[in-house]
PDB file of C-alpha atoms in Angstrom:
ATOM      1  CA  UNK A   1       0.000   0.000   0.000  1.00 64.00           C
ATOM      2  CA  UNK A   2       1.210   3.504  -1.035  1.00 71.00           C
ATOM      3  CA  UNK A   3       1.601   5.739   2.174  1.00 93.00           C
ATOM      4  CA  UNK A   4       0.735   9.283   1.163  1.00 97.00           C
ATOM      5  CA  UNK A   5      -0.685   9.033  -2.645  1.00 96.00           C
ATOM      6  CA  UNK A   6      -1.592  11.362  -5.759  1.00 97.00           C
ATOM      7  CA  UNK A   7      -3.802  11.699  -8.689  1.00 97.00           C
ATOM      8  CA  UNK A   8      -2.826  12.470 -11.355  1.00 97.00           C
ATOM      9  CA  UNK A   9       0.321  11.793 -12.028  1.00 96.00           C
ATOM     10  CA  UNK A  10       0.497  13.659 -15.265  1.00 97.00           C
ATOM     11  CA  UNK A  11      -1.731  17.080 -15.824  1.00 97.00           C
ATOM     12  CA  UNK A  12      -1.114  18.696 -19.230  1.00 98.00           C
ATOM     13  CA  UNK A  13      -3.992  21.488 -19.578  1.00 97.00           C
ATOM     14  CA  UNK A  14      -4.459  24.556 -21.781  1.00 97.00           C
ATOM     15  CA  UNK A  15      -4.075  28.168 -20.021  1.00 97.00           C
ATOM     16  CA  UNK A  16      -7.163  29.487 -18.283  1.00 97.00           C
ATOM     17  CA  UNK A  17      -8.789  25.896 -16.954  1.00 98.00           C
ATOM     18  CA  UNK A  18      -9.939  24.593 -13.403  1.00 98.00           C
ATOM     19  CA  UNK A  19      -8.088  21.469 -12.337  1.00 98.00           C
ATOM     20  CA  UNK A  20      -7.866  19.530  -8.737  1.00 97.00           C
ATOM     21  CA  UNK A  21      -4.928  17.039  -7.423  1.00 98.00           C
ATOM     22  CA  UNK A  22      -6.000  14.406  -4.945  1.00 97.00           C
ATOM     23  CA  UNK A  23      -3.910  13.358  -2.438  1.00 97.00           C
ATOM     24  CA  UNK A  24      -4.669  10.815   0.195  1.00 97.00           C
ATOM     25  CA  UNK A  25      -2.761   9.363   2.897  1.00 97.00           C
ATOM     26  CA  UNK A  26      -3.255   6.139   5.007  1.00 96.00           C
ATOM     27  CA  UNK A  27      -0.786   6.952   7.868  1.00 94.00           C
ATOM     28  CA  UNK A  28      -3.455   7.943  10.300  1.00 93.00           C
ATOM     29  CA  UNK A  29      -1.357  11.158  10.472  1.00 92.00           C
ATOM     30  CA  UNK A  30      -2.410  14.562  11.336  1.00 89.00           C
ATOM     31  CA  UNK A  31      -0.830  17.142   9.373  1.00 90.00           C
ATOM     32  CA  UNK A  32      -0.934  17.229   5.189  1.00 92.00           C
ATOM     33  CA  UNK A  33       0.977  19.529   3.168  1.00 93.00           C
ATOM     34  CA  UNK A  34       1.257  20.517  -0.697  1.00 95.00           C
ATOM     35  CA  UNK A  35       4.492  21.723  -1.872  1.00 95.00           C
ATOM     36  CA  UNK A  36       5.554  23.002  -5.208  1.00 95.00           C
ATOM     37  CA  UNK A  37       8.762  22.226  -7.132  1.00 95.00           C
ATOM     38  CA  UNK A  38       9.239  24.400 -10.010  1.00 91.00           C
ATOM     39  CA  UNK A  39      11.961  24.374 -13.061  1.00 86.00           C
ATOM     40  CA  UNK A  40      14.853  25.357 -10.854  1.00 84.00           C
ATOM     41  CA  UNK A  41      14.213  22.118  -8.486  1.00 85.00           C
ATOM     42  CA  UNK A  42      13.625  24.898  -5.406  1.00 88.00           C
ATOM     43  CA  UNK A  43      10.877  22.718  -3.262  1.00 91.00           C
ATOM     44  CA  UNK A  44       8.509  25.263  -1.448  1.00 91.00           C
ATOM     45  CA  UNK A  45       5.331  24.612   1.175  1.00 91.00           C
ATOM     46  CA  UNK A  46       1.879  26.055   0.211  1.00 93.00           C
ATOM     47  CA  UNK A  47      -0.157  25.148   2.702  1.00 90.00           C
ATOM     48  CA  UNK A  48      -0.641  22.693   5.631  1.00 89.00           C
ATOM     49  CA  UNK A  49      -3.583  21.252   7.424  1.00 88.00           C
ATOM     50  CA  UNK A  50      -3.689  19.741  10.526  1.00 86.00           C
ATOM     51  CA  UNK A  51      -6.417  18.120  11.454  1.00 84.00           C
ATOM     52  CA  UNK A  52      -8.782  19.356   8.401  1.00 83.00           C
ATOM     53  CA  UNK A  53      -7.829  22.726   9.977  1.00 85.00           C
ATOM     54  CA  UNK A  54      -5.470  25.469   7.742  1.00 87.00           C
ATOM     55  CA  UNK A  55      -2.043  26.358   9.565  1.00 83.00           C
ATOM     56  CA  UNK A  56      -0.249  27.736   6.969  1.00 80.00           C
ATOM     57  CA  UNK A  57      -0.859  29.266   3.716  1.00 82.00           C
ATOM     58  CA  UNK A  58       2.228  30.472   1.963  1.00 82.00           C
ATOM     59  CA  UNK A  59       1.286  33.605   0.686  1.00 75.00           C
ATOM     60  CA  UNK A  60      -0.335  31.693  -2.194  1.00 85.00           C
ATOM     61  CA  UNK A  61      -2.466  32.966  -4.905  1.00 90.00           C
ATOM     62  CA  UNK A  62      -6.339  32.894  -3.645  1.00 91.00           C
ATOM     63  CA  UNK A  63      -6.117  30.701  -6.946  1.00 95.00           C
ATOM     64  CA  UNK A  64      -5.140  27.915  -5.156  1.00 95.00           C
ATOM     65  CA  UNK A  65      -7.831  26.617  -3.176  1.00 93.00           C
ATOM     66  CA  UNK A  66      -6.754  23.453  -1.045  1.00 93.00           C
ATOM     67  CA  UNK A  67      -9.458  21.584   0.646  1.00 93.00           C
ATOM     68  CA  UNK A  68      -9.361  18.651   3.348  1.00 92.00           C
ATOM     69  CA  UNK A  69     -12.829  16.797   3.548  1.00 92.00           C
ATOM     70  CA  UNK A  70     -11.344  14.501   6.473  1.00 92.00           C
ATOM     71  CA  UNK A  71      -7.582  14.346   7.819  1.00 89.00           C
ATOM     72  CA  UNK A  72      -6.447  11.473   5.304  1.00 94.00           C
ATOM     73  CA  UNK A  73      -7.132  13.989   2.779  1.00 95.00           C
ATOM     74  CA  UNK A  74      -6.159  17.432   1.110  1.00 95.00           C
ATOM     75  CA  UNK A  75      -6.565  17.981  -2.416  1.00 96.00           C
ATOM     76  CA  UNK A  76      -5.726  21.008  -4.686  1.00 97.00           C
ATOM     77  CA  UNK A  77      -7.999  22.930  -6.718  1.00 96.00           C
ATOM     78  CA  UNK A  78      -6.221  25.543  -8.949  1.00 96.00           C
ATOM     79  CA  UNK A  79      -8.311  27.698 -10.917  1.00 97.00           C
ATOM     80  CA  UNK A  80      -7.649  29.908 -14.203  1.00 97.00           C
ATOM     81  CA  UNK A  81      -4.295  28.292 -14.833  1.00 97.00           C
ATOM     82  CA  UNK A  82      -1.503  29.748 -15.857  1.00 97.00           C
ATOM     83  CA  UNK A  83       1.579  29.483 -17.113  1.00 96.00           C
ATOM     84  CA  UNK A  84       3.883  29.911 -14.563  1.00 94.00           C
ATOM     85  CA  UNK A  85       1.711  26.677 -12.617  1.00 96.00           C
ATOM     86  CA  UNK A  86       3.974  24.438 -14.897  1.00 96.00           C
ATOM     87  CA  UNK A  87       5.998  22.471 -11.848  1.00 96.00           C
ATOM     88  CA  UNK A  88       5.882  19.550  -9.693  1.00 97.00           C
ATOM     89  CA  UNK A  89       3.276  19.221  -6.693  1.00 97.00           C
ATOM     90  CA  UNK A  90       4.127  17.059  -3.691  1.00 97.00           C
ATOM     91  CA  UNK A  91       1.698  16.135  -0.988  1.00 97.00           C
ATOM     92  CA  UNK A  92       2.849  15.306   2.509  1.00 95.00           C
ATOM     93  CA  UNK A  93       1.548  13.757   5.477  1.00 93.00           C
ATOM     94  CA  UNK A  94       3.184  14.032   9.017  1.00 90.00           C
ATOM     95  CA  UNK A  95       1.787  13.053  12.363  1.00 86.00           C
ATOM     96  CA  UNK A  96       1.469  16.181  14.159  1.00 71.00           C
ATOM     97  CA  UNK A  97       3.391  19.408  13.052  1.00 61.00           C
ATOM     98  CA  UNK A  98       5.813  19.516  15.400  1.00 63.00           C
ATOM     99  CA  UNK A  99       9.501  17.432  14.636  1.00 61.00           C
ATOM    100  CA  UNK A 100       8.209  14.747  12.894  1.00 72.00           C
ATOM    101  CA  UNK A 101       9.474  13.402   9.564  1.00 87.00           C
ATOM    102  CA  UNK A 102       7.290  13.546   6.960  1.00 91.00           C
ATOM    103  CA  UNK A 103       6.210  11.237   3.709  1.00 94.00           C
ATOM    104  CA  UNK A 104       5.724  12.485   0.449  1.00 96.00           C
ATOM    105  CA  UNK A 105       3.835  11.707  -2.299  1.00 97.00           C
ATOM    106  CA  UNK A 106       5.270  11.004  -5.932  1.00 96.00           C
ATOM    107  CA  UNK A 107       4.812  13.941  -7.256  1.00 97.00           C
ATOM    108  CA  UNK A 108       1.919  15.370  -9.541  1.00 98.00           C
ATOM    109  CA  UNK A 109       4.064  16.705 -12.889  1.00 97.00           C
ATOM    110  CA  UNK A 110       1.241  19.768 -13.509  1.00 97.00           C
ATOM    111  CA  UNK A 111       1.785  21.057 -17.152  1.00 97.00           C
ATOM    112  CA  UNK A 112       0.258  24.526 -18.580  1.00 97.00           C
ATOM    113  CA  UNK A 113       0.193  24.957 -22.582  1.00 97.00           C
TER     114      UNK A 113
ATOM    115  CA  UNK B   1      13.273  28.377  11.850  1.00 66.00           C
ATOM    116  CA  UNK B   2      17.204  28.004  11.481  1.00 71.00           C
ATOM    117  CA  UNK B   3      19.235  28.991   8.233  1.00 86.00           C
ATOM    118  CA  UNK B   4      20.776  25.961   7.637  1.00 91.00           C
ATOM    119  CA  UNK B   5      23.955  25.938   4.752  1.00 94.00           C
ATOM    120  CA  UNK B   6      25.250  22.878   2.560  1.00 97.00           C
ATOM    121  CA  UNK B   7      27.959  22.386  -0.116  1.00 97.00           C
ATOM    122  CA  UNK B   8      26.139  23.096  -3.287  1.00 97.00           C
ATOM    123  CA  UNK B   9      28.121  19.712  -4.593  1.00 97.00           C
ATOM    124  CA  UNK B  10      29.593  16.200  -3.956  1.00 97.00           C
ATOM    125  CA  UNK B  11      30.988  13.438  -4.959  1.00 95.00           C
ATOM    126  CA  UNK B  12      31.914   9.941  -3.535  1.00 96.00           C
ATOM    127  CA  UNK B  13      33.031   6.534  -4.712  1.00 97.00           C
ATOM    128  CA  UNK B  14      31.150   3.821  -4.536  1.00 97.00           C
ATOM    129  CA  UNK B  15      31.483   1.813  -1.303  1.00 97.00           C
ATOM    130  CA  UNK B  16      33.474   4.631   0.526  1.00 97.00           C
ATOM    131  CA  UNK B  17      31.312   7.155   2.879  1.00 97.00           C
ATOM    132  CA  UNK B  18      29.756  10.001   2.054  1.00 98.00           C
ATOM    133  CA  UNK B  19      30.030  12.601   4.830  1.00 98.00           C
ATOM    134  CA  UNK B  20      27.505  15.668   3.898  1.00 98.00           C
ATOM    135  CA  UNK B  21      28.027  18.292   6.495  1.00 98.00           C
ATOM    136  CA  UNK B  22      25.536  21.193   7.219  1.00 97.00           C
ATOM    137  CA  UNK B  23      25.776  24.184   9.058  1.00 95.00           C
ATOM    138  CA  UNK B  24      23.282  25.517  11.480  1.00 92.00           C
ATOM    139  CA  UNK B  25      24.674  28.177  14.189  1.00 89.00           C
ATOM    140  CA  UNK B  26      21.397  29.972  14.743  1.00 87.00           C
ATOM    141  CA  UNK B  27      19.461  26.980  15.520  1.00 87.00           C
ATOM    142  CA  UNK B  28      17.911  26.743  19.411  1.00 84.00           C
ATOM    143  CA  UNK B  29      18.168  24.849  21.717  1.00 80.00           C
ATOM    144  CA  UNK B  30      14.656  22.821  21.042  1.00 81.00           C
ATOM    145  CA  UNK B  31      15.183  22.767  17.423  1.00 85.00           C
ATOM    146  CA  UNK B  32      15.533  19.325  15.901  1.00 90.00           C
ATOM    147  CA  UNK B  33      18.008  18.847  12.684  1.00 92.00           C
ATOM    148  CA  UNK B  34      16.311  16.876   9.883  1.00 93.00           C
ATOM    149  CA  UNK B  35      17.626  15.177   7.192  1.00 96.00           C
ATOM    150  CA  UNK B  36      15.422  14.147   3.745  1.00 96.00           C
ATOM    151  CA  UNK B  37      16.822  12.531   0.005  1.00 97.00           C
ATOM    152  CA  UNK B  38      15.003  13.674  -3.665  1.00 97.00           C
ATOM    153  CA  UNK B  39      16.008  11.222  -5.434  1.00 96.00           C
ATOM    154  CA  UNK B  40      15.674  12.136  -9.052  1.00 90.00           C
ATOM    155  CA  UNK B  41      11.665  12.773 -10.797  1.00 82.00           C
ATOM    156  CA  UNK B  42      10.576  10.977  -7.020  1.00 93.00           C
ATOM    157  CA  UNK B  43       9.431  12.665  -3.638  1.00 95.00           C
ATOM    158  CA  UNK B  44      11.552  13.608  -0.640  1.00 95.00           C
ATOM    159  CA  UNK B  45      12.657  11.137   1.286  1.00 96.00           C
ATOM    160  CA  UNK B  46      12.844  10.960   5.430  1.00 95.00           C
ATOM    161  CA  UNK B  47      16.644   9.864   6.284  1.00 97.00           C
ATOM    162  CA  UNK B  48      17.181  10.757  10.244  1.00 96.00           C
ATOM    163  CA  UNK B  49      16.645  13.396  12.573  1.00 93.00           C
ATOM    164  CA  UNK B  50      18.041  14.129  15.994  1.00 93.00           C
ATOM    165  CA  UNK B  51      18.586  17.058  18.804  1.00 92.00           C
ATOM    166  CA  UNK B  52      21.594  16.964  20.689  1.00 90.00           C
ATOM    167  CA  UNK B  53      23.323  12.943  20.548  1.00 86.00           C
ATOM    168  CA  UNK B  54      24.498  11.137  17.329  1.00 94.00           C
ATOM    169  CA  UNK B  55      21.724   9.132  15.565  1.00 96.00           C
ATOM    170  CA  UNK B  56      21.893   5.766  13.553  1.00 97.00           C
ATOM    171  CA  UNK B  57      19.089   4.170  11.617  1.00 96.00           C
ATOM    172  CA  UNK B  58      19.074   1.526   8.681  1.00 95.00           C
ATOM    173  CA  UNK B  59      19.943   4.505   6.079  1.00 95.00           C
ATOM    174  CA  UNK B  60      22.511   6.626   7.669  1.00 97.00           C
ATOM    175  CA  UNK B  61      24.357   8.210  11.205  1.00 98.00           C
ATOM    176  CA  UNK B  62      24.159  11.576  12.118  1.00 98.00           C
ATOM    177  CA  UNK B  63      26.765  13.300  13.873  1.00 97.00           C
ATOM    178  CA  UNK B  64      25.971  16.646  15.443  1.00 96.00           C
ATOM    179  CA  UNK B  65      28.653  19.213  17.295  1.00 95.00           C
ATOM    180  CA  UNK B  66      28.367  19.574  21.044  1.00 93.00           C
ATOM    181  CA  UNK B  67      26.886  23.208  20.149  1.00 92.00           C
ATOM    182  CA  UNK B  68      24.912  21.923  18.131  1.00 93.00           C
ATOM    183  CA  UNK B  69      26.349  24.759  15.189  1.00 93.00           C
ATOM    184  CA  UNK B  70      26.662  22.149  12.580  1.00 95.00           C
ATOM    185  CA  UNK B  71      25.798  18.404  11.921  1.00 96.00           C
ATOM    186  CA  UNK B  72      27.131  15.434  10.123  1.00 98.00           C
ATOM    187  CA  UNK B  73      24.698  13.168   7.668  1.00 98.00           C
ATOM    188  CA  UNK B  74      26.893   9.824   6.973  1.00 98.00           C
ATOM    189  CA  UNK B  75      25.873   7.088   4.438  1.00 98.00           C
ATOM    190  CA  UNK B  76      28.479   4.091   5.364  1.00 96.00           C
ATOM    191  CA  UNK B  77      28.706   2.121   2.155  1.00 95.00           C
ATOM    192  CA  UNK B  78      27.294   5.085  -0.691  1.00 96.00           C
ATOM    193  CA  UNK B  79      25.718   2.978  -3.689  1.00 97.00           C
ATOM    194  CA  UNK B  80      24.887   4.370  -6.563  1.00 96.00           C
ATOM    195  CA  UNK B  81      21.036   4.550  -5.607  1.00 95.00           C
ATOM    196  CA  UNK B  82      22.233   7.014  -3.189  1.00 97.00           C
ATOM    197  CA  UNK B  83      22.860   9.429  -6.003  1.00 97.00           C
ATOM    198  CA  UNK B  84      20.309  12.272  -5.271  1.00 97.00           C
ATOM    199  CA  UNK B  85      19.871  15.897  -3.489  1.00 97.00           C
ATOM    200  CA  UNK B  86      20.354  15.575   0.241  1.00 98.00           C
ATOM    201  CA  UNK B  87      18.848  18.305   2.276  1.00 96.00           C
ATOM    202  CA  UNK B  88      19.683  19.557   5.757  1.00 95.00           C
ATOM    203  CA  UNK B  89      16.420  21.215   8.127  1.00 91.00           C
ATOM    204  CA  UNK B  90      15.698  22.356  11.110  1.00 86.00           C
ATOM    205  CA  UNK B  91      12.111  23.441  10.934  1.00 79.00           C
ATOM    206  CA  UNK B  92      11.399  24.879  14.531  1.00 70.00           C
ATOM    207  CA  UNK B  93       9.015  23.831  17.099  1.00 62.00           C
ATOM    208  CA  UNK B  94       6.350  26.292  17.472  1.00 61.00           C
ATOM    209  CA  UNK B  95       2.890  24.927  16.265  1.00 53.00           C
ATOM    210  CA  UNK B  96       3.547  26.846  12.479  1.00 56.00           C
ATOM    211  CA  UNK B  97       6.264  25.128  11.625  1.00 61.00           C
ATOM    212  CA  UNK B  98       7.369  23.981   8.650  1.00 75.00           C
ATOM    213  CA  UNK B  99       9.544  21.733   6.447  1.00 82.00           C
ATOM    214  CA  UNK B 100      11.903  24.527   4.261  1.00 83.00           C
ATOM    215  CA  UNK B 101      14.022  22.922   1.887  1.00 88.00           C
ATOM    216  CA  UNK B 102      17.203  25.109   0.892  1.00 88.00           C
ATOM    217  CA  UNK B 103      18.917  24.048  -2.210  1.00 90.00           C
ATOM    218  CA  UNK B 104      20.636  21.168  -0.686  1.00 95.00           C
ATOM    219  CA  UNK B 105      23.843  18.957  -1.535  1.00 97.00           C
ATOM    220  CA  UNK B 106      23.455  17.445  -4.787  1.00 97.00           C
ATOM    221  CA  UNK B 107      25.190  14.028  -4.166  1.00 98.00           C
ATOM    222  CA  UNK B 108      27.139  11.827  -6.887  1.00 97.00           C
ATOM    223  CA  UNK B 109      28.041   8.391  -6.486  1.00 97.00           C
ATOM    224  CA  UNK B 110      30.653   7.400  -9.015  1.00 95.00           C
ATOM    225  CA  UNK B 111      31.465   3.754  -9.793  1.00 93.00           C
TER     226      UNK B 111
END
């Protein structure tokens, strides 16, 4: 069984669309994350849940839109796409926020044409 | 969180160690220093983590200075499957914190 995992894999969408990641996690952990890794490899948080509940939000664009039905979940919504959305999205799952590792997801490869 | 700072670059045989240092003077005194692995296309990867005494798990050891200023990540027998970025953290311990990833060590294993 895959710990923390993602659909889709792939995205390849035309500029201006609506599309959601899943990610799901069967950890029984507390805290999910999304991160984005963009051309330049540089691997940076957008938000974290814990407990279904936001606890940070990166100074993301109110484009973004993550949402967490229960704690084993936290998908991504991203609306009007752009461009500059082309990267790599990770979800993560940690129990509890405080110094504890964390497992990521494989990776969602998100590409904007 | 503490500024952590990491060789942009290495390079080890296979089957020797490969000793990735990190340095981390402004970290506190309840601030835990993590280690993770990107292996190439795939997700981070949890190595080790510890506060104040050397760690050892199945992966790696981690060696960290009696202040605490700088740290040690050791893989014993480097394979090439251990080609990969390593990054060095220490993400805090207040309720908001957070997993940063700097730039890292970019680790090659040559045969």
């Amino acid at each position: 069984d895959t710990a923390v995992s993602q659909t889709p894999k792939y995205l390849v969408t035309q500029m201006g669309n609506d599309k959601s990641i899943k990610c799901e996690q069967n950890l029984g952990h507390d805290t999910m994350y999304w991160y984005k890794q963009d051309s330049k490899k540089f691997l940076k948080i957008m938000f974290s849940y814990n407990n279904k509940e936001l606890i940070i939000n990166e100074t993301v664009p109110n484009r973004f839109s993550p949402k967490s039905p229960d704690k084993a979940h936290l998908n991504l919504h991203i609306n009007s796409l752009e461009l500059g959305d082309s990267a790599v999205y990770f979800c993560a799952s940690s129990q509890g926020s405080l110094n504890t590792e964390a497992f990521f997801g494989q990776g969602t490869r998100l590409t904007v044409v | 969180d503490a500024k952590t700072t990491q060789p942009p670059s290495m390079d080890c045989a296979e089957g020797r160690a490969a000793n990735l240092p990190c340095n981390h003077s402004t970290i506190s005194g309840n601030e835990y220093v993590y280690w993770y692995r990107q292996i190439h296309s795939q997700g981070p990867q949890y190595i080790i983590h510890g506060l104040k005494n050397n760690e050892t798990n199945e992966m790696a050891s981690l060696i960290i200075t009696e202040d605490r200023k700088s740290s040690t990540l050791i893989l014993p027998h480097a394979t090439l499957r251990d080609t990969a970025v390593y990054y060095c953290i220490a993400p805090g311990y207040s309720s908001a914190s957070k997993i940063i990833f700097g730039s890292g060590t970019r680790l090659s294993i040559r045969p």
